[in-house]
C-alpha atoms as one frame of an Amber mdcrd trajectory, in Angstrom:
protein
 -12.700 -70.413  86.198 -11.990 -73.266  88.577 -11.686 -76.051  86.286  -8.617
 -74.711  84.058  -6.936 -74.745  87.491  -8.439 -78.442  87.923  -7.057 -79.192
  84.702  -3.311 -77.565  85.837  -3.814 -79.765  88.933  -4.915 -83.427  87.293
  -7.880 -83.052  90.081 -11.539 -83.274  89.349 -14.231 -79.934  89.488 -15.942
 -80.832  92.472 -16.945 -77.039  93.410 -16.935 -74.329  90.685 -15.587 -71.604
  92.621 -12.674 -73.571  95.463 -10.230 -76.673  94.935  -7.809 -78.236  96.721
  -5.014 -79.893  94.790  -1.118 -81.340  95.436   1.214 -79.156  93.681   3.684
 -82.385  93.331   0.913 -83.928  90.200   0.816 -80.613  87.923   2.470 -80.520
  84.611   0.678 -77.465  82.812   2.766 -74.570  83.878   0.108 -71.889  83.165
  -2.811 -71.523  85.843  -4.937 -68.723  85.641  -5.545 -65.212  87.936  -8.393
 -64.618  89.422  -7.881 -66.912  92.546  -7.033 -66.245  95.925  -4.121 -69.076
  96.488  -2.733 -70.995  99.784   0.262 -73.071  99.565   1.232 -74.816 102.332
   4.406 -76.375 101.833   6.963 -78.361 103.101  10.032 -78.177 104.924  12.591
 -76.812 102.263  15.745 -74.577 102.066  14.654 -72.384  99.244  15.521 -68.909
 100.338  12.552 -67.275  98.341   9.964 -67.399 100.938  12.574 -65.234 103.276
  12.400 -67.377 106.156  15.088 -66.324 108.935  17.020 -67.987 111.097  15.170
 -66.900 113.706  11.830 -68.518 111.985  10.274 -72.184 112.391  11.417 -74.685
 109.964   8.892 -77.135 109.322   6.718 -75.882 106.590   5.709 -72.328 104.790
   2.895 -70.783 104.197   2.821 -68.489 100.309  -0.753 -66.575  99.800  -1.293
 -64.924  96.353  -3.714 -62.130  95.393  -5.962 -62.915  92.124  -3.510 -60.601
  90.544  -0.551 -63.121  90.940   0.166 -65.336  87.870   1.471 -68.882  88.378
   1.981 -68.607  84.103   6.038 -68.552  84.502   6.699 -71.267  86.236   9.595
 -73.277  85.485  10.553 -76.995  86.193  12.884 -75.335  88.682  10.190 -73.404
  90.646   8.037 -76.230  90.687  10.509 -78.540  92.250  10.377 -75.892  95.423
   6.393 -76.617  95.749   6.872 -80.501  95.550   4.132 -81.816  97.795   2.383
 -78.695  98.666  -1.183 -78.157  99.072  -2.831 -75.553  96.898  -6.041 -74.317
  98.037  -7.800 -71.896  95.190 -10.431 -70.094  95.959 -12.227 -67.543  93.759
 -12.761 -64.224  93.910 -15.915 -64.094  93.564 -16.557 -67.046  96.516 -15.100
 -64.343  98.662 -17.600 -61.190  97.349 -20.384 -63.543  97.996 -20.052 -64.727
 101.416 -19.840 -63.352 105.006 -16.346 -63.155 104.968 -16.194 -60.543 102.812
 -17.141 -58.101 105.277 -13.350 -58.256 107.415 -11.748 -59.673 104.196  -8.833
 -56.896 104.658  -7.826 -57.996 107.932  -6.629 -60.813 105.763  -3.842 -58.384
 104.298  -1.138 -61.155 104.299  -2.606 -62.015 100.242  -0.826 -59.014  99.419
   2.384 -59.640 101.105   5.695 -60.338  98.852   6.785 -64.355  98.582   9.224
 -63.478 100.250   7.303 -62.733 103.261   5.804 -65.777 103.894   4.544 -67.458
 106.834   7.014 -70.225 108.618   5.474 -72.471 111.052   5.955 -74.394 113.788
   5.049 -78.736 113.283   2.444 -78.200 115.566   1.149 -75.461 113.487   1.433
 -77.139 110.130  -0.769 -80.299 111.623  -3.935 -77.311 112.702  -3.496 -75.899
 109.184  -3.562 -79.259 107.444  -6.671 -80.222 109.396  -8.293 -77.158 108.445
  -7.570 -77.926 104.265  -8.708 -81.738 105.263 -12.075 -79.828 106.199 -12.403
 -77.939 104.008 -11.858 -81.038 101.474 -14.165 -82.988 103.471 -17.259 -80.531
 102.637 -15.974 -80.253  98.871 -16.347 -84.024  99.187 -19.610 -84.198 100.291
 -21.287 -82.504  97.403 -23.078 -78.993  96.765 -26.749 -78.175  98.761 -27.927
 -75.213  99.796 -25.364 -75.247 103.327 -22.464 -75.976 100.953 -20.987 -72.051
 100.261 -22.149 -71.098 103.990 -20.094 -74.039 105.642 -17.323 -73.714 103.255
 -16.721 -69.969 103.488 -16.843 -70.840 107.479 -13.891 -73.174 107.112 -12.306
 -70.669 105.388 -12.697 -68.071 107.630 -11.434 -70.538 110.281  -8.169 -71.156
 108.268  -7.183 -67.723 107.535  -7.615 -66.586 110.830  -5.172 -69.570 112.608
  -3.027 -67.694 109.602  -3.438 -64.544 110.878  -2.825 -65.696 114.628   0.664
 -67.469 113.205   1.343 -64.220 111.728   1.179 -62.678 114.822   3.250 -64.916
 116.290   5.730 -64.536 113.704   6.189 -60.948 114.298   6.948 -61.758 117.590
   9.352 -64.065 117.045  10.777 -61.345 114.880  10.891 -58.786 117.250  15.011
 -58.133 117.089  14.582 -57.992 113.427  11.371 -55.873 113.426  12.603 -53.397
 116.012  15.362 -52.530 113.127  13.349 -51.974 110.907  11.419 -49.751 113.073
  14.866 -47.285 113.526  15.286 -47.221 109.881  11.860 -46.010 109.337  12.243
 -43.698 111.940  15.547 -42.353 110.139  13.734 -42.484 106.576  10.915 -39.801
 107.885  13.325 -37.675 110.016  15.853 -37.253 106.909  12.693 -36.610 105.074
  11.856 -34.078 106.775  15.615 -32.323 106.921  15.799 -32.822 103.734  12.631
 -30.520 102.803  11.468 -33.621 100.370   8.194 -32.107 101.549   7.745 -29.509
  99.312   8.761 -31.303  95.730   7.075 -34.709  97.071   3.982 -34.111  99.556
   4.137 -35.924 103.067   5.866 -39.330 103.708   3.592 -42.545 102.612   4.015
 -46.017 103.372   4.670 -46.832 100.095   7.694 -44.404 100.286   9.175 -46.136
 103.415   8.366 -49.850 102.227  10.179 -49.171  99.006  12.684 -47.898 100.422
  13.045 -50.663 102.833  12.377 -53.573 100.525   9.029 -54.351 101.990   5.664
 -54.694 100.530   3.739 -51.596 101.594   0.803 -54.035 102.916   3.658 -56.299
 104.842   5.190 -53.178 106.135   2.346 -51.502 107.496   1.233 -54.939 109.490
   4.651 -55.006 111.030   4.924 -50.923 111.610   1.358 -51.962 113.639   2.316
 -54.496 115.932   5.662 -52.767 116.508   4.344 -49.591 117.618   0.914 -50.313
 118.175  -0.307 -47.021 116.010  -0.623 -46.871 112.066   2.634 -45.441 109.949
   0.308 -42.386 109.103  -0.633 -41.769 112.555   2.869 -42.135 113.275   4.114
 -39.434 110.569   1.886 -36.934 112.117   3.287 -37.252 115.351   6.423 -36.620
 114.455   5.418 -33.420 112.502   3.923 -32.363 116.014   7.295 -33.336 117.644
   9.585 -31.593 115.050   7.178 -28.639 115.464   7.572 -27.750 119.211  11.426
 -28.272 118.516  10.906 -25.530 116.083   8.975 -23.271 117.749  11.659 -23.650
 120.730  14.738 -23.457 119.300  13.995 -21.389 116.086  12.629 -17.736 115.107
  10.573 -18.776 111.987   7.100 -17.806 112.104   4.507 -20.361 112.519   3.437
 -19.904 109.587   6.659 -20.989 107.941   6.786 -23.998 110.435   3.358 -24.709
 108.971   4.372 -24.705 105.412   7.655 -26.356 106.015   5.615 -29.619 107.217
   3.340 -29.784 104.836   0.273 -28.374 106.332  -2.376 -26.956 103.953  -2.835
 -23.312 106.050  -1.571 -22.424 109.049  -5.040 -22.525 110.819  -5.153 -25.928
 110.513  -1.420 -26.297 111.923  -2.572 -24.296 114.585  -6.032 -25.976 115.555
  -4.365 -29.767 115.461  -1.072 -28.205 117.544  -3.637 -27.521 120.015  -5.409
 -30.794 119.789  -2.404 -32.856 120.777  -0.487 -30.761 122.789  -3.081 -28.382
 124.640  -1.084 -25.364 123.652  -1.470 -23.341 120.545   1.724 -22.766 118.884
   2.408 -19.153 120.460   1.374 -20.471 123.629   4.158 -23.338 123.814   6.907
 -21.469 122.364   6.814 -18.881 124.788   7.581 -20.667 127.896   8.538 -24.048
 125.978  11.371 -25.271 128.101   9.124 -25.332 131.192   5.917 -26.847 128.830
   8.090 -29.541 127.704
């Protein structure tokens, strides 16, 4: 567990489940899944983190699942964490403490390297005070408060990383809103394109991968951009290109059902009515005056 990652790090198992090491004293090149990881590094120009130019400078932020392996690094990659701090913190730390209950808010530990976090200096000195606590109670030994204060300061760090997330999509915001079109392209040509009945309904993972995103990075940004979810999003639009059918074309609705991947067209019928107020026959009779 923790202490072949001590080992890696030349630092001493003070807690069996977290450590905090400096990146700049390993020399083993293989560390071990099966740890949430938090690298805070240092101001560098390595483009692999994907920091813009419309980002902050000063330092980075990398979080890896327990699924990410550190066994490939080179004397190269390593050079790019020089003087980072590593925070490692078991999986099973996180299963057995409070924060397990909102742990998938913290969806940024399944984001892609190269979207990383890029902070401001003031931002960088409240995260480094936060690892410096977090040290502190590793320091003072293990009693019965130890897991309870230390999955509090842990808590407390991720979510100043999720608040500098936030942030950082707003900073973003020219970028994002780009992104935002192309998605909006992606599902319309889906649509046209009838990929519906080969391929099912849209997903996330369909528009991320198409977009070069991680599906858990893309549906954070899709979020904060349009303040719904990229499923509730796909459903309004098969409302929308609905009522254009039923307006400007003479298929039936049940074909209009089918051709947007509804199971029946009772169901079609009973959420049409939902969201618009009308059921389908109703709006396309006098649908230039309803709309």
């Amino acid at each position: 567990m923790i202490v072949q990652c001590d080992k890696s790090l030349h630092s001493k198992t003070i807690h069996p489940l977290i450590n905090i090491g400096c990146l700049s004293d390993i020399s083993n090149t293989f560390i071990e899944t099966g740890f949430y990881r938090i690298i805070l590094k240092g101001r560098s120009s390595c483009p692999d983190f994907g920091r813009l130019c419309c980002d902050y400078q000063d330092a980075s932020v990398i979080f890896l699942s327990p699924e990410y392996s550190l066994s490939c690094l080179t004397s190269e990659d390593l050079s790019f964490y020089k003087k980072s701090i590593f925070l490692s913190i078991h999986a099973d730390l996180i299963n057995t403490s409070a924060i397990k209950k909102h742990f998938n808010d913290y969806s940024f530990f399944n984001y892609r390297q190269n979207e990383s976090l890029h902070i401001s200096l003031r931002e960088k000195k409240i995260l480094t005070t936060r690892f410096e606590d977090i040290s502190d109670e590793l320091n003072w030994g293990i009693d019965k408060y130890t897991n309870i204060l230390i999955s509090g300061k842990i808590e407390l760090l991720l979510n100043y990383c999720k608040r500098f997330y936030t942030r950082q999509f707003i900073t973003r915001s020219e970028v994002n809103r780009c992104i935002i079109q192309k998605t909006k392209r992606l599902i319309d040509e889906y649509f046209f394109m009838n990929k519906i009945s080969e391929k099912g309904l849209p997903t996330s993972d369909y528009c991320s991968n198409n977009l070069n995103l991680s599906s858990a990075y893309f549906e954070d940004l899709f979020n904060h951009e349009t303040g719904m979810s990229i499923a509730e999003y796909i459903q309004l639009r098969r409302v929308h290109l609905a009522k254009e059918r039923l307006c400007n074309t003479n298929k039936t609705v049940s074909c209009i059902a089918r051709e947007l991947g509804y199971p029946s067209q009772q169901y079609f019928c009973k959420l049409f009515k939902k969201l618009s107020g009308y059921t389908p026959d109703e709006y396309r009779n006098p649908c230039r005056t309803i709309s």
